[in-house]
Coordinates of C-alpha atoms in Angstrom, one line a residue:
Chain A
M1 CA 18.9 12.5 -22.2
K2 CA 18.6 16.0 -20.6
T3 CA 18.2 17.4 -17.1
L4 CA 15.9 20.0 -15.3
T5 CA 16.9 21.3 -12.2
L6 CA 13.7 22.8 -10.2
Q7 CA 13.1 24.4 -6.6
T8 CA 10.3 23.3 -4.7
N9 CA 9.1 26.0 -1.9
G10 CA 6.7 23.6 0.5
R11 CA 6.5 20.0 1.8
T12 CA 3.6 19.4 -1.1
H13 CA 4.1 21.4 -4.1
F14 CA 3.0 20.9 -7.9
V15 CA 5.5 22.5 -10.2
D16 CA 4.7 23.6 -13.5
I17 CA 7.5 22.2 -15.7
T18 CA 5.7 22.3 -19.4
A19 CA 7.8 25.0 -20.9
Q20 CA 11.2 23.0 -19.7
V21 CA 9.9 20.5 -20.8
A22 CA 9.3 21.6 -24.4
A23 CA 12.6 23.2 -24.5
A24 CA 14.3 19.9 -23.9
A25 CA 12.1 18.2 -26.2
Q26 CA 13.2 20.6 -28.7
E27 CA 17.1 20.7 -27.8
L28 CA 17.0 16.5 -28.3
G29 CA 15.6 17.3 -31.6
I30 CA 12.7 14.9 -31.2
D31 CA 10.4 15.4 -35.0
Q32 CA 7.6 12.1 -33.8
G33 CA 8.0 9.9 -31.2
I34 CA 7.5 10.1 -27.2
L35 CA 9.0 12.3 -24.8
T36 CA 9.3 10.3 -21.1
I37 CA 9.8 12.6 -18.0
F38 CA 11.4 10.6 -15.5
V39 CA 12.0 11.5 -12.0
P40 CA 14.7 10.0 -10.1
H41 CA 13.5 10.9 -6.8
T42 CA 11.0 8.2 -4.3
T43 CA 9.5 10.9 -3.0
A44 CA 8.3 13.1 -5.9
G45 CA 6.7 12.2 -9.0
V46 CA 5.0 13.8 -12.4
T47 CA 1.3 14.0 -13.9
I48 CA -0.2 15.8 -16.3
N49 CA -3.1 18.4 -15.2
E50 CA -4.7 21.3 -15.6
N51 CA -3.3 24.5 -15.7
A52 CA -5.8 26.9 -16.3
D53 CA -7.4 27.4 -12.8
P54 CA -4.3 27.1 -10.0
D55 CA -6.8 25.7 -7.3
V56 CA -7.2 22.5 -9.4
T57 CA -3.3 21.7 -8.2
A58 CA -4.3 23.1 -4.7
D59 CA -6.7 20.9 -4.2
M60 CA -5.3 17.7 -5.6
E61 CA -2.4 18.5 -2.7
L62 CA -5.4 18.8 -0.3
V63 CA -6.9 15.4 -1.0
L64 CA -3.6 13.4 -1.8
D65 CA -3.0 14.7 2.1
R66 CA -6.3 13.7 3.2
M67 CA -6.1 10.2 1.7
V68 CA -2.4 9.7 2.8
P69 CA -1.8 11.3 5.9
W70 CA 1.6 12.6 6.6
S71 CA 1.5 10.8 10.3
G72 CA -0.2 7.4 10.5
G73 CA 1.7 4.8 12.9
Y74 CA 4.4 4.4 10.2
A75 CA 7.2 2.0 10.7
H76 CA 9.9 4.0 8.5
G77 CA 12.3 6.0 10.6
E78 CA 12.5 8.8 8.6
G79 CA 8.9 9.6 9.0
N80 CA 8.4 10.5 5.2
T81 CA 6.2 7.4 4.2
A82 CA 3.4 9.9 2.6
A83 CA 5.8 11.2 0.4
H84 CA 6.9 8.1 -1.0
V85 CA 3.0 6.6 -1.3
K86 CA 1.9 9.5 -2.8
A87 CA 5.2 9.8 -5.7
S88 CA 3.7 5.7 -6.4
M89 CA 0.2 7.1 -7.1
M90 CA 1.4 10.0 -9.4
G91 CA 4.1 7.8 -11.0
S92 CA 7.7 7.9 -11.8
S93 CA 7.3 8.9 -15.7
A94 CA 5.0 11.1 -18.1
H95 CA 4.7 10.6 -21.5
V96 CA 3.8 13.0 -24.0
I97 CA 3.1 12.5 -28.0
V98 CA 5.5 14.6 -30.0
A99 CA 4.9 15.3 -33.6
D100 CA 5.9 17.5 -36.0
G101 CA 8.4 18.4 -33.2
K102 CA 5.9 19.4 -30.4
L103 CA 4.1 18.2 -27.1
Q104 CA 1.0 17.1 -28.2
L105 CA -1.0 18.4 -25.2
G106 CA -4.8 19.0 -24.7
I107 CA -5.5 22.1 -24.4
W108 CA -6.3 22.4 -20.3
Q109 CA -3.2 20.2 -20.0
A110 CA 0.1 20.8 -18.2
I111 CA 3.4 19.1 -16.7
Y112 CA 3.6 18.8 -13.1
F113 CA 6.7 18.1 -11.0
C114 CA 5.2 16.2 -7.6
E115 CA 7.5 17.5 -4.4
F116 CA 5.9 15.4 -2.0
D117 CA 8.9 16.0 1.1
G118 CA 9.7 19.8 0.2
P119 CA 11.0 21.9 0.2
R120 CA 14.0 20.7 -2.1
T121 CA 15.9 21.1 -5.2
R122 CA 14.6 18.9 -7.6
T123 CA 15.8 17.0 -10.7
A124 CA 14.1 15.6 -13.7
W125 CA 15.5 13.6 -16.3
I126 CA 13.8 14.0 -20.4
S127 CA 14.6 11.4 -23.0
A128 CA 12.8 11.2 -26.3
T129 CA 11.9 7.8 -28.5
C130 CA 11.3 7.6 -31.8
G131 CA 7.9 7.0 -34.1
Chain B
M1 CA 10.5 -9.1 -25.3
K2 CA 11.9 -10.9 -22.2
T3 CA 9.7 -12.4 -19.6
L4 CA 10.6 -12.7 -16.3
T5 CA 9.1 -15.0 -13.4
L6 CA 8.9 -14.5 -10.0
Q7 CA 7.0 -15.6 -6.8
T8 CA 5.4 -13.8 -4.3
N9 CA 5.1 -14.5 -0.8
G10 CA 1.3 -13.1 0.6
R11 CA -1.4 -11.2 -0.3
T12 CA 0.5 -7.7 -0.6
H13 CA 3.9 -7.9 -1.7
F14 CA 6.2 -5.6 -3.4
V15 CA 9.0 -7.6 -4.7
D16 CA 12.6 -5.5 -5.7
I17 CA 13.1 -6.5 -9.9
T18 CA 15.4 -4.6 -10.2
A19 CA 18.8 -6.7 -11.0
Q20 CA 16.3 -9.4 -13.3
V21 CA 15.4 -6.1 -15.3
A22 CA 18.6 -4.9 -15.6
A23 CA 19.7 -8.2 -16.8
A24 CA 16.6 -8.2 -19.5
A25 CA 18.2 -4.8 -20.5
Q26 CA 21.2 -6.2 -21.3
E27 CA 20.3 -9.7 -23.4
L28 CA 17.6 -7.0 -25.5
G29 CA 21.4 -5.1 -26.2
I30 CA 19.6 -1.7 -25.8
D31 CA 22.7 1.3 -25.8
Q32 CA 19.7 4.2 -25.8
G33 CA 16.0 4.6 -25.3
I34 CA 13.4 3.7 -22.9
L35 CA 13.0 0.1 -21.1
T36 CA 9.6 -0.8 -20.4
I37 CA 8.1 -3.2 -17.6
F38 CA 4.7 -4.4 -18.5
V39 CA 2.7 -6.7 -15.8
P40 CA 0.2 -9.0 -17.6
H41 CA -2.0 -9.3 -14.2
T42 CA -5.2 -7.7 -12.9
T43 CA -4.5 -7.9 -9.5
A44 CA -0.4 -6.8 -9.7
G45 CA 1.4 -3.8 -10.7
V46 CA 5.2 -2.2 -10.9
T47 CA 6.1 1.3 -9.3
I48 CA 9.4 2.5 -8.5
N49 CA 10.4 3.8 -4.8
E50 CA 12.8 3.0 -2.6
N51 CA 15.2 0.6 -1.7
A52 CA 17.3 1.5 1.1
D53 CA 14.9 1.1 4.3
P54 CA 12.3 -2.3 3.5
D55 CA 10.3 -0.1 5.8
V56 CA 9.0 1.9 3.3
T57 CA 7.6 -1.1 1.0
A58 CA 6.0 -2.4 4.2
D59 CA 4.4 1.1 5.0
M60 CA 3.4 1.2 1.7
E61 CA 1.8 -1.9 1.6
L62 CA -0.1 -0.8 4.9
V63 CA -1.0 2.8 3.5
L64 CA -2.7 0.8 0.5
D65 CA -4.8 -1.5 2.4
R66 CA -5.9 1.0 4.6
M67 CA -7.2 2.9 1.4
V68 CA -8.5 0.1 -0.3
P69 CA -10.0 -2.3 2.2
W70 CA -10.4 -6.0 1.7
S71 CA -14.1 -6.2 2.7
G72 CA -16.0 -3.0 0.9
G73 CA -19.4 -4.8 0.3
Y74 CA -18.1 -4.8 -3.6
A75 CA -20.2 -6.4 -6.3
H76 CA -17.4 -8.5 -7.6
G77 CA -17.7 -12.6 -6.9
E78 CA -14.1 -13.5 -7.0
G79 CA -13.7 -11.0 -3.8
N80 CA -10.2 -9.4 -5.3
T81 CA -11.8 -6.1 -6.1
A82 CA -9.4 -4.3 -3.5
A83 CA -6.2 -5.7 -5.7
H84 CA -8.0 -4.3 -8.7
V85 CA -7.9 -1.0 -7.7
K86 CA -4.3 -1.1 -6.0
A87 CA -3.0 -2.7 -9.3
S88 CA -4.3 0.3 -11.4
M89 CA -3.0 2.6 -8.7
M90 CA 0.4 1.4 -9.0
G91 CA -0.3 0.7 -12.7
S92 CA 0.6 -1.7 -15.4
S93 CA 3.6 -0.5 -16.6
A94 CA 6.8 1.3 -15.2
H95 CA 9.7 3.1 -17.7
V96 CA 13.3 3.6 -17.0
I97 CA 15.4 5.4 -19.4
V98 CA 18.7 3.5 -20.4
A99 CA 21.8 5.5 -21.4
D100 CA 24.8 3.7 -22.3
G101 CA 23.6 0.4 -21.7
K102 CA 22.6 1.1 -18.3
L103 CA 19.1 1.7 -16.7
Q104 CA 19.0 5.2 -15.2
L105 CA 17.7 4.9 -12.2
G106 CA 18.1 7.7 -9.0
I107 CA 20.3 6.5 -6.1
W108 CA 17.4 5.2 -4.1
Q109 CA 15.0 3.8 -6.2
A110 CA 14.5 0.3 -7.1
I111 CA 11.8 -1.2 -9.4
Y112 CA 8.9 -3.3 -7.5
F113 CA 6.7 -5.5 -8.8
C114 CA 3.0 -4.9 -6.8
E115 CA 1.6 -8.1 -5.6
F116 CA -2.3 -7.2 -4.2
D117 CA -3.8 -11.2 -4.4
G118 CA -0.6 -13.8 -4.0
P119 CA 0.8 -15.4 -3.1
R120 CA 1.4 -16.4 -6.5
T121 CA 3.8 -17.4 -9.7
R122 CA 3.3 -14.0 -11.9
T123 CA 5.3 -12.9 -14.8
A124 CA 6.5 -9.1 -16.0
W125 CA 7.6 -8.4 -19.3
I126 CA 10.5 -6.4 -20.7
S127 CA 10.8 -4.4 -23.9
A128 CA 13.1 -2.1 -25.7
T129 CA 12.3 1.0 -27.4
C130 CA 15.4 3.3 -29.0
G131 CA 16.0 6.7 -29.0
Chain C
M1 CA -1.0 9.3 -34.6
K2 CA -4.2 7.9 -34.6
T3 CA -7.2 9.6 -32.7
L4 CA -10.0 7.4 -31.0
T5 CA -13.7 9.3 -30.4
L6 CA -15.7 7.9 -27.9
Q7 CA -18.8 8.5 -25.8
T8 CA -19.1 8.0 -22.2
N9 CA -22.5 7.7 -20.4
G10 CA -22.4 8.7 -16.7
R11 CA -20.2 11.1 -14.4
T12 CA -18.3 8.1 -13.9
H13 CA -17.9 5.4 -16.5
F14 CA -14.6 3.1 -17.4
V15 CA -15.3 2.2 -21.5
D16 CA -13.6 -0.5 -22.8
I17 CA -11.4 0.6 -25.9
T18 CA -9.0 -2.3 -26.5
A19 CA -10.5 -3.3 -29.9
Q20 CA -9.9 0.4 -31.0
V21 CA -6.9 0.1 -29.5
A22 CA -6.1 -2.6 -31.7
A23 CA -7.2 -1.5 -34.8
A24 CA -5.5 2.1 -34.5
A25 CA -1.9 -0.3 -34.2
Q26 CA -2.7 -2.2 -37.4
E27 CA -3.5 1.4 -39.1
L28 CA -0.5 2.7 -37.7
G29 CA 1.8 -0.4 -39.1
I30 CA 3.8 -0.7 -36.2
D31 CA 5.5 -4.5 -35.7
Q32 CA 7.7 -4.7 -32.9
G33 CA 7.7 -1.3 -30.4
I34 CA 5.2 0.1 -27.8
L35 CA 1.9 1.6 -28.5
T36 CA 1.1 4.6 -26.4
I37 CA -2.4 5.7 -25.5
F38 CA -2.5 9.3 -24.6
V39 CA -5.6 10.4 -22.9
P40 CA -5.6 14.6 -23.6
H41 CA -8.2 15.5 -21.2
T42 CA -8.0 16.6 -17.4
T43 CA -10.9 14.5 -16.3
A44 CA -10.7 11.3 -17.3
G45 CA -7.5 9.3 -17.7
V46 CA -6.6 5.6 -18.9
T47 CA -5.6 2.1 -17.3
I48 CA -5.6 -1.3 -17.9
N49 CA -7.6 -4.1 -15.8
E50 CA -9.9 -6.9 -15.7
N51 CA -12.3 -7.4 -19.1
A52 CA -14.1 -10.9 -17.9
D53 CA -16.2 -9.4 -15.2
P54 CA -18.1 -6.2 -15.6
D55 CA -18.4 -6.2 -11.6
V56 CA -14.7 -5.1 -11.9
T57 CA -15.0 -1.9 -13.5
A58 CA -18.1 -1.3 -11.6
D59 CA -16.5 -1.7 -8.4
M60 CA -13.5 0.3 -9.2
E61 CA -15.6 3.4 -9.9
L62 CA -17.4 2.7 -6.7
V63 CA -14.0 2.9 -5.0
L64 CA -12.3 5.6 -6.3
D65 CA -15.6 7.3 -5.3
R66 CA -15.0 6.6 -1.6
M67 CA -11.5 6.9 -1.9
V68 CA -12.0 10.7 -3.1
P69 CA -15.9 12.1 -2.8
W70 CA -17.4 14.5 -5.2
S71 CA -18.1 17.3 -2.5
G72 CA -14.9 17.8 -0.2
G73 CA -15.0 21.8 0.3
Y74 CA -12.7 21.9 -2.3
A75 CA -11.7 25.6 -3.8
H76 CA -11.4 25.0 -7.3
G77 CA -15.0 26.9 -8.8
E78 CA -15.9 24.5 -11.5
G79 CA -16.7 21.9 -8.6
N80 CA -14.8 19.0 -10.5
T81 CA -11.8 18.8 -8.4
A82 CA -12.5 15.0 -7.2
A83 CA -12.3 13.8 -11.2
H84 CA -9.0 15.4 -11.7
V85 CA -7.6 13.6 -8.8
K86 CA -8.9 10.5 -10.3
A87 CA -7.5 11.3 -13.6
S88 CA -3.9 11.7 -12.0
M89 CA -4.4 8.6 -9.9
M90 CA -5.2 6.2 -13.0
G91 CA -2.6 8.2 -15.3
S92 CA -3.3 10.3 -18.7
S93 CA -1.2 7.1 -20.7
A94 CA -0.8 3.3 -20.8
H95 CA 1.5 1.3 -22.5
V96 CA 1.3 -1.8 -24.7
I97 CA 4.2 -3.7 -25.7
V98 CA 3.3 -5.1 -29.4
A99 CA 5.1 -8.0 -31.2
D100 CA 4.2 -9.3 -34.5
G101 CA 2.3 -6.8 -35.1
K102 CA 0.2 -7.7 -31.7
L103 CA -0.8 -6.0 -28.4
Q104 CA 0.7 -8.0 -25.9
L105 CA -2.1 -8.1 -22.9
G106 CA -2.2 -10.6 -20.3
I107 CA -5.7 -12.8 -20.8
W108 CA -7.8 -10.7 -18.6
Q109 CA -6.6 -7.7 -19.3
A110 CA -7.9 -5.2 -21.6
I111 CA -7.7 -1.1 -21.7
Y112 CA -10.2 1.3 -20.4
F113 CA -10.9 5.0 -20.5
C114 CA -11.5 6.4 -17.2
E115 CA -14.3 8.8 -17.4
F116 CA -14.4 11.1 -13.9
D117 CA -16.9 14.2 -15.2
G118 CA -19.1 12.7 -18.1
P119 CA -21.3 11.8 -19.8
R120 CA -19.0 13.6 -22.8
T121 CA -17.8 13.1 -26.0
R122 CA -14.0 12.4 -25.5
T123 CA -10.9 11.7 -27.0
A124 CA -7.8 9.1 -27.4
W125 CA -4.7 9.7 -29.1
I126 CA -2.5 6.3 -30.7
S127 CA 1.0 6.5 -31.2
A128 CA 3.8 4.0 -31.7
T129 CA 7.4 3.5 -31.2
C130 CA 9.6 0.8 -32.9
G131 CA 11.4 -2.0 -30.6

């Protein structure tokens, strides 16, 4: 298992971690199989989406904020209920096929760490299972 | 493959199944790899989120009900369209890294079975793949 | 790794790919483990939900369109921000347990390719990891 450390820069912030994940895959020495990226936080998630136009993730952050407003008469005293919901909507893990030692992603795809209650220093865990 | 059986207590009910999943992992004898928790239902899902304050999952149930109202002029005759949508939003599987025989979860994380059309007796399936 | 090719028939279209996935599993020769279905697109996803009543997926398409309207004052110039958000809400991968060479699905479950910016010719990738 490899651990990535990253810094997020806003309450909501999608951080492209594809290069770090690819480097971790190489260090893990996986040739064929599945790479799992797991986020050990409850107010952040991980997703795979477009990396060509940065407006895409900016729009995604906006749409998620509209769907799950920060203030909503929630019971949770810490005040970050919206972040918990959005974390589960994106999911706590992403999974990429590895073939011939390389991550198999579509040409527009990147792996994003999804911060919903930042800015913070965060981690993601990478693990490989063989095919 | 191990099967968990559980009872849900409301139309919407997040049930913490972490201890049962950890026991299943031990019975499966996995030392290093990925544990998959799969929900074989179409009106329930599974997610990983906070277990410290029970208000978090209560709020999540509330927010999901606001996003996907039970009544919405839906076509499906059984009347539980909202439950199907919420099941896919949370997902039918969750995945946890296992290292040295132990589930690797963040300190606030728990695994929740997400009931959206209960109360019912439900099942979850647990399977391990090796690293 | 196996590649499925499929044709979608509307802007939003859930296509049942269960039979093609089961055939790919057989060709991959997996006996025990996890089958991963990965979508290499950023405006389409994959989910598992009910196949008994076609109204369920029609309703799901409707509810997702209500939650994430096509027009929303988005920045992304290509105009398909809603499709990107819905792709991440459903997820880029689905995972099914395989036991004794057979996909383990609940009796009402099917695997759906989720088109959100069609109609298009699309692909899905199938990979197996052993238990």
